[in-house]
Amino acid sequence: MRLILLGPPGAGKGTQAKILIDAFGIPQLSTGDILRSAIAAKTPMGLAAKEIMDRGDLVSDEIVNGIVSERLDQDDCRAGFVLDGFPRTIPQAEALDTMLKTKGMALDAVLELTADPDVLVGRIAKRAKESGAVRADDNEDVLRNRLAVYREQTAPLVSYYRGKGMLKSVDGTQPVDVVSAAIRSVLGR
Ligand code: AMP
């Protein structure tokens, strides 16, 4: 099962990816997680990505395309994978098409988790206030930027994959188990 999870920040992609990897025994490929590990390990790539990620902007297509291409070559991806947070731009999606073709792999579906941006901002702001760990307004600013970046650069992927007949949309604002059941239902699995 080779899947892409698409949707705005806070729509539950990470949570649903974890459920899918358990259900299908396939790995989650999160470019965000890989970049955060690179930051923690202070690699040159991590150092280059940190400021960009702190602002909520996108790191270069070149960097993330390289990460994904390398990751797809690892043995555990043979049975499939869930891409979480990649692709995020049309050029990334085109690069992925080429990569998969070269590697002899084909996608099964692109799952879009839909969510109203206002609900997402409210959710994150509430969480930030409750945790008290960071200033809620700082977090809210970054989230608003990430949502703007999503709208401008990532949302066009919805039409891109719909045009290829691969898009399946699920309302991501429902409870976690309802969303995961809806995903299984659209996948027919
Ligand atoms: P995520 O954990 O998927 O929300 O990603 C966190 C951050 O990592 C994003 O806000 C971007 O700065 C960066 N990032 C993750 N995936 C990508 C990608 N496919 N393209 C560009 N930047 C990415």
mmCIF file with all atom_site columns, C-alpha atoms and ligand atoms in Angstrom:
data_model
loop_
_atom_site.group_PDB
_atom_site.id
_atom_site.type_symbol
_atom_site.label_atom_id
_atom_site.label_alt_id
_atom_site.label_comp_id
_atom_site.label_asym_id
_atom_site.label_entity_id
_atom_site.label_seq_id
_atom_site.pdbx_PDB_ins_code
_atom_site.Cartn_x
_atom_site.Cartn_y
_atom_site.Cartn_z
_atom_site.occupancy
_atom_site.B_iso_or_equiv
_atom_site.pdbx_formal_charge
_atom_site.auth_seq_id
_atom_site.auth_comp_id
_atom_site.auth_asym_id
_atom_site.auth_atom_id
_atom_site.pdbx_PDB_model_num
ATOM   1   C CA  . MET A 1 1   ? 0.000   0.000  0.000   1.00 0.00 ? 1   MET A CA  1
ATOM   2   C CA  . ARG A 1 2   ? 1.660   3.253  -1.143  1.00 0.00 ? 2   ARG A CA  1
ATOM   3   C CA  . LEU A 1 3   ? -0.081  6.327  0.163   1.00 0.00 ? 3   LEU A CA  1
ATOM   4   C CA  . ILE A 1 4   ? 0.273   10.081 0.432   1.00 0.00 ? 4   ILE A CA  1
ATOM   5   C CA  . LEU A 1 5   ? -1.400  11.944 3.303   1.00 0.00 ? 5   LEU A CA  1
ATOM   6   C CA  . LEU A 1 6   ? -2.286  15.486 2.324   1.00 0.00 ? 6   LEU A CA  1
ATOM   7   C CA  . GLY A 1 7   ? -3.838  18.206 4.463   1.00 0.00 ? 7   GLY A CA  1
ATOM   8   C CA  . PRO A 1 8   ? -3.164  21.430 6.365   1.00 0.00 ? 8   PRO A CA  1
ATOM   9   C CA  . PRO A 1 9   ? -1.016  21.492 9.520   1.00 0.00 ? 9   PRO A CA  1
ATOM   10  C CA  . GLY A 1 10  ? -3.054  20.282 12.478  1.00 0.00 ? 10  GLY A CA  1
ATOM   11  C CA  . ALA A 1 11  ? -5.492  18.216 10.372  1.00 0.00 ? 11  ALA A CA  1
ATOM   12  C CA  . GLY A 1 12  ? -4.224  14.977 11.931  1.00 0.00 ? 12  GLY A CA  1
ATOM   13  C CA  . LYS A 1 13  ? -1.887  13.599 9.244   1.00 0.00 ? 13  LYS A CA  1
ATOM   14  C CA  . GLY A 1 14  ? 0.685   12.375 11.793  1.00 0.00 ? 14  GLY A CA  1
ATOM   15  C CA  . THR A 1 15  ? -1.955  10.653 13.935  1.00 0.00 ? 15  THR A CA  1
ATOM   16  C CA  . GLN A 1 16  ? -3.578  8.934  10.953  1.00 0.00 ? 16  GLN A CA  1
ATOM   17  C CA  . ALA A 1 17  ? -0.186  7.959  9.503   1.00 0.00 ? 17  ALA A CA  1
ATOM   18  C CA  . LYS A 1 18  ? 0.595   6.105  12.760  1.00 0.00 ? 18  LYS A CA  1
ATOM   19  C CA  . ILE A 1 19  ? -2.711  4.229  12.575  1.00 0.00 ? 19  ILE A CA  1
ATOM   20  C CA  . LEU A 1 20  ? -2.066  3.293  8.921   1.00 0.00 ? 20  LEU A CA  1
ATOM   21  C CA  . ILE A 1 21  ? 1.449   1.997  9.584   1.00 0.00 ? 21  ILE A CA  1
ATOM   22  C CA  . ASP A 1 22  ? 0.082   -0.302 12.300  1.00 0.00 ? 22  ASP A CA  1
ATOM   23  C CA  . ALA A 1 23  ? -2.788  -1.457 10.100  1.00 0.00 ? 23  ALA A CA  1
ATOM   24  C CA  . PHE A 1 24  ? -0.705  -2.186 6.995   1.00 0.00 ? 24  PHE A CA  1
ATOM   25  C CA  . GLY A 1 25  ? 2.746   -2.857 8.485   1.00 0.00 ? 25  GLY A CA  1
ATOM   26  C CA  . ILE A 1 26  ? 4.376   -0.173 6.352   1.00 0.00 ? 26  ILE A CA  1
ATOM   27  C CA  . PRO A 1 27  ? 6.656   2.703  7.398   1.00 0.00 ? 27  PRO A CA  1
ATOM   28  C CA  . GLN A 1 28  ? 5.682   6.354  7.805   1.00 0.00 ? 28  GLN A CA  1
ATOM   29  C CA  . LEU A 1 29  ? 7.890   8.700  5.802   1.00 0.00 ? 29  LEU A CA  1
ATOM   30  C CA  . SER A 1 30  ? 7.607   12.087 7.447   1.00 0.00 ? 30  SER A CA  1
ATOM   31  C CA  . THR A 1 31  ? 9.925   14.697 5.935   1.00 0.00 ? 31  THR A CA  1
ATOM   32  C CA  . GLY A 1 32  ? 9.188   16.899 8.984   1.00 0.00 ? 32  GLY A CA  1
ATOM   33  C CA  . ASP A 1 33  ? 10.374  14.135 11.369  1.00 0.00 ? 33  ASP A CA  1
ATOM   34  C CA  . ILE A 1 34  ? 13.502  13.486 9.285   1.00 0.00 ? 34  ILE A CA  1
ATOM   35  C CA  . LEU A 1 35  ? 14.308  17.221 9.230   1.00 0.00 ? 35  LEU A CA  1
ATOM   36  C CA  . ARG A 1 36  ? 13.737  17.507 13.011  1.00 0.00 ? 36  ARG A CA  1
ATOM   37  C CA  . SER A 1 37  ? 16.158  14.597 13.556  1.00 0.00 ? 37  SER A CA  1
ATOM   38  C CA  . ALA A 1 38  ? 18.710  16.364 11.359  1.00 0.00 ? 38  ALA A CA  1
ATOM   39  C CA  . ILE A 1 39  ? 18.302  19.521 13.476  1.00 0.00 ? 39  ILE A CA  1
ATOM   40  C CA  . ALA A 1 40  ? 18.735  17.533 16.702  1.00 0.00 ? 40  ALA A CA  1
ATOM   41  C CA  . ALA A 1 41  ? 21.861  15.865 15.288  1.00 0.00 ? 41  ALA A CA  1
ATOM   42  C CA  . LYS A 1 42  ? 23.137  19.282 14.117  1.00 0.00 ? 42  LYS A CA  1
ATOM   43  C CA  . THR A 1 43  ? 23.937  17.997 10.631  1.00 0.00 ? 43  THR A CA  1
ATOM   44  C CA  . PRO A 1 44  ? 24.629  20.601 7.905   1.00 0.00 ? 44  PRO A CA  1
ATOM   45  C CA  . MET A 1 45  ? 21.170  19.896 6.472   1.00 0.00 ? 45  MET A CA  1
ATOM   46  C CA  . GLY A 1 46  ? 19.599  20.369 9.916   1.00 0.00 ? 46  GLY A CA  1
ATOM   47  C CA  . LEU A 1 47  ? 21.435  23.626 10.489  1.00 0.00 ? 47  LEU A CA  1
ATOM   48  C CA  . ALA A 1 48  ? 20.290  24.918 7.095   1.00 0.00 ? 48  ALA A CA  1
ATOM   49  C CA  . ALA A 1 49  ? 16.660  23.890 7.713   1.00 0.00 ? 49  ALA A CA  1
ATOM   50  C CA  . LYS A 1 50  ? 16.187  25.100 11.306  1.00 0.00 ? 50  LYS A CA  1
ATOM   51  C CA  . GLU A 1 51  ? 15.479  28.802 10.746  1.00 0.00 ? 51  GLU A CA  1
ATOM   52  C CA  . ILE A 1 52  ? 13.189  28.077 7.812   1.00 0.00 ? 52  ILE A CA  1
ATOM   53  C CA  . MET A 1 53  ? 11.201  25.552 9.849   1.00 0.00 ? 53  MET A CA  1
ATOM   54  C CA  . ASP A 1 54  ? 11.002  27.834 12.879  1.00 0.00 ? 54  ASP A CA  1
ATOM   55  C CA  . ARG A 1 55  ? 9.296   30.425 10.663  1.00 0.00 ? 55  ARG A CA  1
ATOM   56  C CA  . GLY A 1 56  ? 6.912   27.839 9.235   1.00 0.00 ? 56  GLY A CA  1
ATOM   57  C CA  . ASP A 1 57  ? 8.267   28.268 5.698   1.00 0.00 ? 57  ASP A CA  1
ATOM   58  C CA  . LEU A 1 58  ? 9.194   25.417 3.371   1.00 0.00 ? 58  LEU A CA  1
ATOM   59  C CA  . VAL A 1 59  ? 12.728  24.080 3.054   1.00 0.00 ? 59  VAL A CA  1
ATOM   60  C CA  . SER A 1 60  ? 13.950  23.695 -0.530  1.00 0.00 ? 60  SER A CA  1
ATOM   61  C CA  . ASP A 1 61  ? 12.489  21.118 -2.882  1.00 0.00 ? 61  ASP A CA  1
ATOM   62  C CA  . GLU A 1 62  ? 16.025  19.929 -3.550  1.00 0.00 ? 62  GLU A CA  1
ATOM   63  C CA  . ILE A 1 63  ? 16.569  19.009 0.122   1.00 0.00 ? 63  ILE A CA  1
ATOM   64  C CA  . VAL A 1 64  ? 13.275  17.206 0.663   1.00 0.00 ? 64  VAL A CA  1
ATOM   65  C CA  . ASN A 1 65  ? 13.326  15.439 -2.719  1.00 0.00 ? 65  ASN A CA  1
ATOM   66  C CA  . GLY A 1 66  ? 16.759  14.067 -1.791  1.00 0.00 ? 66  GLY A CA  1
ATOM   67  C CA  . ILE A 1 67  ? 15.524  12.912 1.623   1.00 0.00 ? 67  ILE A CA  1
ATOM   68  C CA  . VAL A 1 68  ? 12.548  11.073 0.129   1.00 0.00 ? 68  VAL A CA  1
ATOM   69  C CA  . SER A 1 69  ? 14.461  9.484  -2.733  1.00 0.00 ? 69  SER A CA  1
ATOM   70  C CA  . GLU A 1 70  ? 17.036  8.049  -0.316  1.00 0.00 ? 70  GLU A CA  1
ATOM   71  C CA  . ARG A 1 71  ? 14.382  6.892  2.119   1.00 0.00 ? 71  ARG A CA  1
ATOM   72  C CA  . LEU A 1 72  ? 12.375  5.101  -0.593  1.00 0.00 ? 72  LEU A CA  1
ATOM   73  C CA  . ASP A 1 73  ? 15.438  3.006  -1.433  1.00 0.00 ? 73  ASP A CA  1
ATOM   74  C CA  . GLN A 1 74  ? 15.515  1.439  2.029   1.00 0.00 ? 74  GLN A CA  1
ATOM   75  C CA  . ASP A 1 75  ? 14.302  -2.138 2.339   1.00 0.00 ? 75  ASP A CA  1
ATOM   76  C CA  . ASP A 1 76  ? 11.336  -1.423 4.597   1.00 0.00 ? 76  ASP A CA  1
ATOM   77  C CA  . CYS A 1 77  ? 9.676   0.624  1.823   1.00 0.00 ? 77  CYS A CA  1
ATOM   78  C CA  . ARG A 1 78  ? 9.351   -2.361 -0.493  1.00 0.00 ? 78  ARG A CA  1
ATOM   79  C CA  . ALA A 1 79  ? 5.990   -3.364 0.985   1.00 0.00 ? 79  ALA A CA  1
ATOM   80  C CA  . GLY A 1 80  ? 4.741   0.217  0.804   1.00 0.00 ? 80  GLY A CA  1
ATOM   81  C CA  . PHE A 1 81  ? 4.811   3.473  2.744   1.00 0.00 ? 81  PHE A CA  1
ATOM   82  C CA  . VAL A 1 82  ? 2.771   6.408  3.995   1.00 0.00 ? 82  VAL A CA  1
ATOM   83  C CA  . LEU A 1 83  ? 4.188   9.748  2.907   1.00 0.00 ? 83  LEU A CA  1
ATOM   84  C CA  . ASP A 1 84  ? 3.306   12.339 5.554   1.00 0.00 ? 84  ASP A CA  1
ATOM   85  C CA  . GLY A 1 85  ? 4.173   15.962 4.761   1.00 0.00 ? 85  GLY A CA  1
ATOM   86  C CA  . PHE A 1 86  ? 5.564   15.266 1.300   1.00 0.00 ? 86  PHE A CA  1
ATOM   87  C CA  . PRO A 1 87  ? 4.953   16.384 -1.417  1.00 0.00 ? 87  PRO A CA  1
ATOM   88  C CA  . ARG A 1 88  ? 4.142   19.962 -0.399  1.00 0.00 ? 88  ARG A CA  1
ATOM   89  C CA  . THR A 1 89  ? 4.584   21.720 -3.752  1.00 0.00 ? 89  THR A CA  1
ATOM   90  C CA  . ILE A 1 90  ? 3.756   20.888 -7.368  1.00 0.00 ? 90  ILE A CA  1
ATOM   91  C CA  . PRO A 1 91  ? 7.467   20.575 -8.265  1.00 0.00 ? 91  PRO A CA  1
ATOM   92  C CA  . GLN A 1 92  ? 7.845   18.078 -5.372  1.00 0.00 ? 92  GLN A CA  1
ATOM   93  C CA  . ALA A 1 93  ? 4.867   16.089 -6.678  1.00 0.00 ? 93  ALA A CA  1
ATOM   94  C CA  . GLU A 1 94  ? 6.395   16.043 -10.165 1.00 0.00 ? 94  GLU A CA  1
ATOM   95  C CA  . ALA A 1 95  ? 9.743   14.962 -8.722  1.00 0.00 ? 95  ALA A CA  1
ATOM   96  C CA  . LEU A 1 96  ? 7.953   12.200 -6.800  1.00 0.00 ? 96  LEU A CA  1
ATOM   97  C CA  . ASP A 1 97  ? 6.245   10.975 -10.001 1.00 0.00 ? 97  ASP A CA  1
ATOM   98  C CA  . THR A 1 98  ? 9.645   10.690 -11.681 1.00 0.00 ? 98  THR A CA  1
ATOM   99  C CA  . MET A 1 99  ? 11.232  9.051  -8.622  1.00 0.00 ? 99  MET A CA  1
ATOM   100 C CA  . LEU A 1 100 ? 8.503   6.427  -8.335  1.00 0.00 ? 100 LEU A CA  1
ATOM   101 C CA  . LYS A 1 101 ? 8.628   5.668  -12.042 1.00 0.00 ? 101 LYS A CA  1
ATOM   102 C CA  . THR A 1 102 ? 12.414  5.202  -11.879 1.00 0.00 ? 102 THR A CA  1
ATOM   103 C CA  . LYS A 1 103 ? 12.086  2.949  -8.831  1.00 0.00 ? 103 LYS A CA  1
ATOM   104 C CA  . GLY A 1 104 ? 9.256   0.953  -10.419 1.00 0.00 ? 104 GLY A CA  1
ATOM   105 C CA  . MET A 1 105 ? 6.725   1.942  -7.749  1.00 0.00 ? 105 MET A CA  1
ATOM   106 C CA  . ALA A 1 106 ? 3.143   3.217  -8.145  1.00 0.00 ? 106 ALA A CA  1
ATOM   107 C CA  . LEU A 1 107 ? 0.936   5.102  -5.697  1.00 0.00 ? 107 LEU A CA  1
ATOM   108 C CA  . ASP A 1 108 ? -2.319  3.506  -4.547  1.00 0.00 ? 108 ASP A CA  1
ATOM   109 C CA  . ALA A 1 109 ? -4.026  6.665  -3.317  1.00 0.00 ? 109 ALA A CA  1
ATOM   110 C CA  . VAL A 1 110 ? -3.673  10.217 -2.076  1.00 0.00 ? 110 VAL A CA  1
ATOM   111 C CA  . LEU A 1 111 ? -5.680  10.804 1.102   1.00 0.00 ? 111 LEU A CA  1
ATOM   112 C CA  . GLU A 1 112 ? -6.695  14.385 1.740   1.00 0.00 ? 112 GLU A CA  1
ATOM   113 C CA  . LEU A 1 113 ? -7.649  15.238 5.329   1.00 0.00 ? 113 LEU A CA  1
ATOM   114 C CA  . THR A 1 114 ? -9.822  18.327 5.113   1.00 0.00 ? 114 THR A CA  1
ATOM   115 C CA  . ALA A 1 115 ? -10.120 20.899 7.912   1.00 0.00 ? 115 ALA A CA  1
ATOM   116 C CA  . ASP A 1 116 ? -11.326 24.476 8.255   1.00 0.00 ? 116 ASP A CA  1
ATOM   117 C CA  . PRO A 1 117 ? -8.287  26.752 8.862   1.00 0.00 ? 117 PRO A CA  1
ATOM   118 C CA  . ASP A 1 118 ? -10.137 28.696 11.592  1.00 0.00 ? 118 ASP A CA  1
ATOM   119 C CA  . VAL A 1 119 ? -10.760 25.477 13.520  1.00 0.00 ? 119 VAL A CA  1
ATOM   120 C CA  . LEU A 1 120 ? -7.054  24.625 13.249  1.00 0.00 ? 120 LEU A CA  1
ATOM   121 C CA  . VAL A 1 121 ? -5.872  28.020 14.518  1.00 0.00 ? 121 VAL A CA  1
ATOM   122 C CA  . GLY A 1 122 ? -8.308  27.807 17.443  1.00 0.00 ? 122 GLY A CA  1
ATOM   123 C CA  . ARG A 1 123 ? -7.160  24.266 18.293  1.00 0.00 ? 123 ARG A CA  1
ATOM   124 C CA  . ILE A 1 124 ? -3.448  25.091 18.319  1.00 0.00 ? 124 ILE A CA  1
ATOM   125 C CA  . ALA A 1 125 ? -3.904  28.376 20.192  1.00 0.00 ? 125 ALA A CA  1
ATOM   126 C CA  . LYS A 1 126 ? -5.868  26.544 22.900  1.00 0.00 ? 126 LYS A CA  1
ATOM   127 C CA  . ARG A 1 127 ? -3.228  23.809 23.146  1.00 0.00 ? 127 ARG A CA  1
ATOM   128 C CA  . ALA A 1 128 ? -0.431  26.407 23.409  1.00 0.00 ? 128 ALA A CA  1
ATOM   129 C CA  . LYS A 1 129 ? -2.227  28.294 26.189  1.00 0.00 ? 129 LYS A CA  1
ATOM   130 C CA  . GLU A 1 130 ? -2.928  25.096 28.120  1.00 0.00 ? 130 GLU A CA  1
ATOM   131 C CA  . SER A 1 131 ? 0.676   23.875 27.896  1.00 0.00 ? 131 SER A CA  1
ATOM   132 C CA  . GLY A 1 132 ? 2.000   27.274 29.015  1.00 0.00 ? 132 GLY A CA  1
ATOM   133 C CA  . ALA A 1 133 ? 5.355   26.273 27.540  1.00 0.00 ? 133 ALA A CA  1
ATOM   134 C CA  . VAL A 1 134 ? 5.409   28.826 24.774  1.00 0.00 ? 134 VAL A CA  1
ATOM   135 C CA  . ARG A 1 135 ? 3.754   32.146 24.104  1.00 0.00 ? 135 ARG A CA  1
ATOM   136 C CA  . ALA A 1 136 ? 0.448   31.396 22.465  1.00 0.00 ? 136 ALA A CA  1
ATOM   137 C CA  . ASP A 1 137 ? 0.711   34.415 20.147  1.00 0.00 ? 137 ASP A CA  1
ATOM   138 C CA  . ASP A 1 138 ? 4.123   33.286 18.852  1.00 0.00 ? 138 ASP A CA  1
ATOM   139 C CA  . ASN A 1 139 ? 2.782   29.872 18.095  1.00 0.00 ? 139 ASN A CA  1
ATOM   140 C CA  . GLU A 1 140 ? -0.320  31.283 16.516  1.00 0.00 ? 140 GLU A CA  1
ATOM   141 C CA  . ASP A 1 141 ? 1.739   33.515 14.213  1.00 0.00 ? 141 ASP A CA  1
ATOM   142 C CA  . VAL A 1 142 ? 3.813   30.599 13.006  1.00 0.00 ? 142 VAL A CA  1
ATOM   143 C CA  . LEU A 1 143 ? 0.728   28.457 12.519  1.00 0.00 ? 143 LEU A CA  1
ATOM   144 C CA  . ARG A 1 144 ? -0.982  31.206 10.524  1.00 0.00 ? 144 ARG A CA  1
ATOM   145 C CA  . ASN A 1 145 ? 2.091   31.372 8.312   1.00 0.00 ? 145 ASN A CA  1
ATOM   146 C CA  . ARG A 1 146 ? 2.107   27.581 7.882   1.00 0.00 ? 146 ARG A CA  1
ATOM   147 C CA  . LEU A 1 147 ? -1.568  27.703 6.906   1.00 0.00 ? 147 LEU A CA  1
ATOM   148 C CA  . ALA A 1 148 ? -0.864  30.491 4.373   1.00 0.00 ? 148 ALA A CA  1
ATOM   149 C CA  . VAL A 1 149 ? 2.025   28.448 2.948   1.00 0.00 ? 149 VAL A CA  1
ATOM   150 C CA  . TYR A 1 150 ? -0.299  25.419 2.744   1.00 0.00 ? 150 TYR A CA  1
ATOM   151 C CA  . ARG A 1 151 ? -2.977  27.410 0.926   1.00 0.00 ? 151 ARG A CA  1
ATOM   152 C CA  . GLU A 1 152 ? -0.540  28.919 -1.562  1.00 0.00 ? 152 GLU A CA  1
ATOM   153 C CA  . GLN A 1 153 ? 1.897   26.084 -2.224  1.00 0.00 ? 153 GLN A CA  1
ATOM   154 C CA  . THR A 1 154 ? 0.380   22.778 -1.106  1.00 0.00 ? 154 THR A CA  1
ATOM   155 C CA  . ALA A 1 155 ? -3.380  23.104 -1.730  1.00 0.00 ? 155 ALA A CA  1
ATOM   156 C CA  . PRO A 1 156 ? -2.824  23.021 -5.543  1.00 0.00 ? 156 PRO A CA  1
ATOM   157 C CA  . LEU A 1 157 ? -1.827  19.359 -5.053  1.00 0.00 ? 157 LEU A CA  1
ATOM   158 C CA  . VAL A 1 158 ? -5.481  18.551 -4.359  1.00 0.00 ? 158 VAL A CA  1
ATOM   159 C CA  . SER A 1 159 ? -6.378  19.366 -7.994  1.00 0.00 ? 159 SER A CA  1
ATOM   160 C CA  . TYR A 1 160 ? -3.156  17.796 -9.218  1.00 0.00 ? 160 TYR A CA  1
ATOM   161 C CA  . TYR A 1 161 ? -4.019  14.409 -7.721  1.00 0.00 ? 161 TYR A CA  1
ATOM   162 C CA  . ARG A 1 162 ? -7.749  14.736 -8.399  1.00 0.00 ? 162 ARG A CA  1
ATOM   163 C CA  . GLY A 1 163 ? -6.816  15.171 -12.065 1.00 0.00 ? 163 GLY A CA  1
ATOM   164 C CA  . LYS A 1 164 ? -4.927  11.885 -11.898 1.00 0.00 ? 164 LYS A CA  1
ATOM   165 C CA  . GLY A 1 165 ? -7.980  10.185 -10.352 1.00 0.00 ? 165 GLY A CA  1
ATOM   166 C CA  . MET A 1 166 ? -6.049  9.371  -7.162  1.00 0.00 ? 166 MET A CA  1
ATOM   167 C CA  . LEU A 1 167 ? -7.599  11.746 -4.624  1.00 0.00 ? 167 LEU A CA  1
ATOM   168 C CA  . LYS A 1 168 ? -9.745  10.508 -1.718  1.00 0.00 ? 168 LYS A CA  1
ATOM   169 C CA  . SER A 1 169 ? -10.970 13.157 0.726   1.00 0.00 ? 169 SER A CA  1
ATOM   170 C CA  . VAL A 1 170 ? -11.940 12.596 4.353   1.00 0.00 ? 170 VAL A CA  1
ATOM   171 C CA  . ASP A 1 171 ? -13.175 15.163 6.903   1.00 0.00 ? 171 ASP A CA  1
ATOM   172 C CA  . GLY A 1 172 ? -10.222 15.429 9.306   1.00 0.00 ? 172 GLY A CA  1
ATOM   173 C CA  . THR A 1 173 ? -12.123 17.368 11.970  1.00 0.00 ? 173 THR A CA  1
ATOM   174 C CA  . GLN A 1 174 ? -14.082 14.287 13.132  1.00 0.00 ? 174 GLN A CA  1
ATOM   175 C CA  . PRO A 1 175 ? -12.871 12.180 16.098  1.00 0.00 ? 175 PRO A CA  1
ATOM   176 C CA  . VAL A 1 176 ? -9.675  10.202 15.387  1.00 0.00 ? 176 VAL A CA  1
ATOM   177 C CA  . ASP A 1 177 ? -11.383 6.781  15.184  1.00 0.00 ? 177 ASP A CA  1
ATOM   178 C CA  . VAL A 1 178 ? -14.105 8.109  12.876  1.00 0.00 ? 178 VAL A CA  1
ATOM   179 C CA  . VAL A 1 179 ? -11.448 9.566  10.555  1.00 0.00 ? 179 VAL A CA  1
ATOM   180 C CA  . SER A 1 180 ? -9.455  6.321  10.521  1.00 0.00 ? 180 SER A CA  1
ATOM   181 C CA  . ALA A 1 181 ? -12.594 4.271  9.792   1.00 0.00 ? 181 ALA A CA  1
ATOM   182 C CA  . ALA A 1 182 ? -13.460 6.660  6.939   1.00 0.00 ? 182 ALA A CA  1
ATOM   183 C CA  . ILE A 1 183 ? -9.931  6.250  5.553   1.00 0.00 ? 183 ILE A CA  1
ATOM   184 C CA  . ARG A 1 184 ? -10.185 2.456  5.616   1.00 0.00 ? 184 ARG A CA  1
ATOM   185 C CA  . SER A 1 185 ? -13.551 2.726  3.905   1.00 0.00 ? 185 SER A CA  1
ATOM   186 C CA  . VAL A 1 186 ? -12.306 4.951  1.037   1.00 0.00 ? 186 VAL A CA  1
ATOM   187 C CA  . LEU A 1 187 ? -9.305  2.649  0.621   1.00 0.00 ? 187 LEU A CA  1
ATOM   188 C CA  . GLY A 1 188 ? -11.648 -0.350 0.524   1.00 0.00 ? 188 GLY A CA  1
ATOM   189 C CA  . ARG A 1 189 ? -9.399  -2.133 3.058   1.00 0.00 ? 189 ARG A CA  1
HETATM 190 P P1  . AMP B 2 .   ? 5.624   18.817 9.377   1.00 0.00 ? 1   AMP B P1  1
HETATM 191 O O1  . AMP B 2 .   ? 6.148   18.051 10.541  1.00 0.00 ? 1   AMP B O1  1
HETATM 192 O O2  . AMP B 2 .   ? 5.268   17.954 8.199   1.00 0.00 ? 1   AMP B O2  1
HETATM 193 O O3  . AMP B 2 .   ? 4.525   19.760 9.733   1.00 0.00 ? 1   AMP B O3  1
HETATM 194 O O4  . AMP B 2 .   ? 6.843   19.725 8.852   1.00 0.00 ? 1   AMP B O4  1
HETATM 195 C C1  . AMP B 2 .   ? 7.454   20.672 9.680   1.00 0.00 ? 1   AMP B C1  1
HETATM 196 C C2  . AMP B 2 .   ? 8.262   21.638 8.834   1.00 0.00 ? 1   AMP B C2  1
HETATM 197 O O5  . AMP B 2 .   ? 9.274   20.933 8.123   1.00 0.00 ? 1   AMP B O5  1
HETATM 198 C C3  . AMP B 2 .   ? 7.480   22.380 7.755   1.00 0.00 ? 1   AMP B C3  1
HETATM 199 O O6  . AMP B 2 .   ? 6.823   23.520 8.263   1.00 0.00 ? 1   AMP B O6  1
HETATM 200 C C4  . AMP B 2 .   ? 8.589   22.740 6.777   1.00 0.00 ? 1   AMP B C4  1
HETATM 201 O O7  . AMP B 2 .   ? 9.366   23.818 7.258   1.00 0.00 ? 1   AMP B O7  1
HETATM 202 C C5  . AMP B 2 .   ? 9.463   21.505 6.834   1.00 0.00 ? 1   AMP B C5  1
HETATM 203 N N1  . AMP B 2 .   ? 9.020   20.501 5.835   1.00 0.00 ? 1   AMP B N1  1
HETATM 204 C C6  . AMP B 2 .   ? 8.522   19.249 6.088   1.00 0.00 ? 1   AMP B C6  1
HETATM 205 N N2  . AMP B 2 .   ? 8.203   18.616 4.939   1.00 0.00 ? 1   AMP B N2  1
HETATM 206 C C7  . AMP B 2 .   ? 8.505   19.478 3.933   1.00 0.00 ? 1   AMP B C7  1
HETATM 207 C C8  . AMP B 2 .   ? 8.388   19.430 2.519   1.00 0.00 ? 1   AMP B C8  1
HETATM 208 N N3  . AMP B 2 .   ? 7.875   18.355 1.891   1.00 0.00 ? 1   AMP B N3  1
HETATM 209 N N4  . AMP B 2 .   ? 8.799   20.515 1.812   1.00 0.00 ? 1   AMP B N4  1
HETATM 210 C C9  . AMP B 2 .   ? 9.324   21.578 2.414   1.00 0.00 ? 1   AMP B C9  1
HETATM 211 N N5  . AMP B 2 .   ? 9.437   21.720 3.736   1.00 0.00 ? 1   AMP B N5  1
HETATM 212 C C10 . AMP B 2 .   ? 9.042   20.671 4.505   1.00 0.00 ? 1   AMP B C10 1
#
